[in-house]
PDB file of C-alpha atoms in Angstrom:
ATOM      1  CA  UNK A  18     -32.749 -56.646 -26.474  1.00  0.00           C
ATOM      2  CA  UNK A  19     -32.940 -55.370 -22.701  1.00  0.00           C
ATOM      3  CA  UNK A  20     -36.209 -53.651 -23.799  1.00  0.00           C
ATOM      4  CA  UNK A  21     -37.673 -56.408 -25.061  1.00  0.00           C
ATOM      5  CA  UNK A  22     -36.281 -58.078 -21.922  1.00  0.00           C
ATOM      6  CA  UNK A  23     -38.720 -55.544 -20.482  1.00  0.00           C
ATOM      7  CA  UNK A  24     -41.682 -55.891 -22.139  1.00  0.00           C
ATOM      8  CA  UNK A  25     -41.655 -59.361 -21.507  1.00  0.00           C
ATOM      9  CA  UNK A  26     -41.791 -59.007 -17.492  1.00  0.00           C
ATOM     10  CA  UNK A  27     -44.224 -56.985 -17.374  1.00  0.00           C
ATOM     11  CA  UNK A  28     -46.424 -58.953 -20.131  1.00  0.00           C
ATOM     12  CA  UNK A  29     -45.186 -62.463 -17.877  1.00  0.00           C
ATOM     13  CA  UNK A  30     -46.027 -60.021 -14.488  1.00  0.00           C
ATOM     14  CA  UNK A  31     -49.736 -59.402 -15.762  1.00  0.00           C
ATOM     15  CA  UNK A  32     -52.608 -60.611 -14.067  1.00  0.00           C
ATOM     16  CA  UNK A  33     -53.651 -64.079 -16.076  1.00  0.00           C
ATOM     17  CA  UNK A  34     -57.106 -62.660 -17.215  1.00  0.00           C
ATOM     18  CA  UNK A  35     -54.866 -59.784 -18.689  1.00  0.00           C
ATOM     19  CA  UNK A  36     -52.578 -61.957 -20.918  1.00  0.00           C
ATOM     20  CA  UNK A  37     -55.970 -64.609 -21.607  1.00  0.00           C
ATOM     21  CA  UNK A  38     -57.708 -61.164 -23.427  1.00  0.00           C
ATOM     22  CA  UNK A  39     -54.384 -60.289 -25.221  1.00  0.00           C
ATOM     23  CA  UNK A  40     -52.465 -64.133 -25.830  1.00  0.00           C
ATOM     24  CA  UNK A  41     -48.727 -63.993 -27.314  1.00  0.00           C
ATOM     25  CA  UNK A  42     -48.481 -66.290 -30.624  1.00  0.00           C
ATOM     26  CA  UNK A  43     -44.676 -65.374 -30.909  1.00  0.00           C
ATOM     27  CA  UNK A  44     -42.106 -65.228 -28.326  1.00  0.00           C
ATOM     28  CA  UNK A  45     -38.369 -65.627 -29.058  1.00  0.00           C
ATOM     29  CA  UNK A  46     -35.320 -63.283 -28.418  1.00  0.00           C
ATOM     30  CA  UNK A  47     -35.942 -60.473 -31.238  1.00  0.00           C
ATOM     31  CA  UNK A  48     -39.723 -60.195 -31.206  1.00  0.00           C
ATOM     32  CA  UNK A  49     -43.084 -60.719 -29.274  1.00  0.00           C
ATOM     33  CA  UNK A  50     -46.062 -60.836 -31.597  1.00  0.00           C
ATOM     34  CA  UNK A  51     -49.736 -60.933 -29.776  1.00  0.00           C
ATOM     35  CA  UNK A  52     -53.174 -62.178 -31.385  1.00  0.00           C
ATOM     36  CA  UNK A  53     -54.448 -58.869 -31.731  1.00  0.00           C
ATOM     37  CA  UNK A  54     -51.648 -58.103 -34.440  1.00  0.00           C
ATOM     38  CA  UNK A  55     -49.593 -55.604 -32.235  1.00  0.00           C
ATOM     39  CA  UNK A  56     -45.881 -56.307 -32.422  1.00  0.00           C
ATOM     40  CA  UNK A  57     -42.644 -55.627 -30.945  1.00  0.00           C
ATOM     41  CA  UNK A  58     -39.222 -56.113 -32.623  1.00  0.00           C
ATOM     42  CA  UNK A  59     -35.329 -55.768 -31.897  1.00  0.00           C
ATOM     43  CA  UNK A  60     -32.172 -55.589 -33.586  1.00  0.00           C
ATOM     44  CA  UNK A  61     -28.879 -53.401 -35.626  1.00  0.00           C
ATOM     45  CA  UNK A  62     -31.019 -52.704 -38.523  1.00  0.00           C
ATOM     46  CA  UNK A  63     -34.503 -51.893 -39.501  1.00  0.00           C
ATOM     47  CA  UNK A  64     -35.844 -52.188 -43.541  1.00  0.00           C
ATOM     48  CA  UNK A  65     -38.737 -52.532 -45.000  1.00  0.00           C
ATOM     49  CA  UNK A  66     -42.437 -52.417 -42.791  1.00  0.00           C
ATOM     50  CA  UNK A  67     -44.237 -49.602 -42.133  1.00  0.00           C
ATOM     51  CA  UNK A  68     -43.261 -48.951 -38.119  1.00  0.00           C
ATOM     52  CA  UNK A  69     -45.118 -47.272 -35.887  1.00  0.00           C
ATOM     53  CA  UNK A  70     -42.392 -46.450 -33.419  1.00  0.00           C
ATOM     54  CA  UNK A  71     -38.545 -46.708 -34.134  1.00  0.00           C
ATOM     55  CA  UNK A  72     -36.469 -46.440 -31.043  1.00  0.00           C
ATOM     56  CA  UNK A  73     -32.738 -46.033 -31.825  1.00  0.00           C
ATOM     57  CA  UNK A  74     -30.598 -46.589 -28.681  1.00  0.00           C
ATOM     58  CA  UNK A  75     -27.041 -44.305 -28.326  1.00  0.00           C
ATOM     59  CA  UNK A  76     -27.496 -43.184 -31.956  1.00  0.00           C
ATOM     60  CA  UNK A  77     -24.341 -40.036 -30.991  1.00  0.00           C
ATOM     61  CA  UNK A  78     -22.278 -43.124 -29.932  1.00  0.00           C
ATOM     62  CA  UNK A  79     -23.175 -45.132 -33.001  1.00  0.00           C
ATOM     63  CA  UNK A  80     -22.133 -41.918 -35.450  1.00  0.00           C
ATOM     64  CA  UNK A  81     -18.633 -41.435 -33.665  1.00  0.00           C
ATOM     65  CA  UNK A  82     -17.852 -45.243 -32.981  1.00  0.00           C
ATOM     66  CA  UNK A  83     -19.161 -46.296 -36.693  1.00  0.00           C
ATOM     67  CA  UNK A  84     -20.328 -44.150 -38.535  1.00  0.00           C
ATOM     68  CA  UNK A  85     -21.132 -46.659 -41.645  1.00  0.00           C
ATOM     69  CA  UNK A  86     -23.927 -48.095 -39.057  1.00  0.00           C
ATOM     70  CA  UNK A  87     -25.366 -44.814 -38.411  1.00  0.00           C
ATOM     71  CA  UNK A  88     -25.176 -43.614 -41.917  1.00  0.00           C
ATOM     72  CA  UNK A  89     -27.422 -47.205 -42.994  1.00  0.00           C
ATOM     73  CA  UNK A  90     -29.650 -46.257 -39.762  1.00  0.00           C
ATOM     74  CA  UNK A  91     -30.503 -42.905 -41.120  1.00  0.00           C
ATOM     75  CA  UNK A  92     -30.884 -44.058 -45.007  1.00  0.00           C
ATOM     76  CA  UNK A  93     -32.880 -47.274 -43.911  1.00  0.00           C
ATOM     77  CA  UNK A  94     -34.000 -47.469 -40.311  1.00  0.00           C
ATOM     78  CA  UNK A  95     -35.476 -44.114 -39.783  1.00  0.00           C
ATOM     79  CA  UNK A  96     -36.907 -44.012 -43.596  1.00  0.00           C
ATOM     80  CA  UNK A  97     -39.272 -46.927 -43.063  1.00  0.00           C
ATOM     81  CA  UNK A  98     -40.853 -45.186 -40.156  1.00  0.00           C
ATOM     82  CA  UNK A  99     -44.529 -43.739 -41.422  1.00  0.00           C
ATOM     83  CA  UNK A 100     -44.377 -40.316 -41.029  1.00  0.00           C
ATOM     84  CA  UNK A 101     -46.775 -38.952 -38.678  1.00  0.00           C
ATOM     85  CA  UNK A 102     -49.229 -36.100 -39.883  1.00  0.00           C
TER      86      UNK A 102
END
């Protein structure tokens, strides 16, 4: 959620003609969705979609602290990622 965090600074920081060409029409804790059908989402676990872009934060950590999370993340969360050719 800090990257999301993030993203929304800098998309709150933009100049005001910026954000007019490229309007939000969802903003909550987990996700920022803007007009133009680009999307950014957060959270544990990841099915189903077709992402573009899967970041996975302290995945190592995740395998040695619980390794039932990491073994869902790989079968699941990194599967639903399109591959690219």
């Amino acid at each position: 959620k800090v990257k999301l965090g993030m993203i929304n600074m800098a998309y709150h920081a933009m100049d005001g003609d910026l954000q007019a060409a490229n309007p939000l029409i969802k903003e909550n804790t987990e996700e920022m969705e803007w007009a133009n059908g680009s999307s950014v989402s957060v959270g544990t676990s990841y099915r189903g979609g077709t992402p573009q872009i899967l970041h996975v934060s302290e995945y190592g950590r995740i395998s040695v602290d619980k390794p039932e999370v990491a073994k869902d993340i790989k079968t699941g969360s990194f599967q639903a990622v399109r591959r690219q050719e």
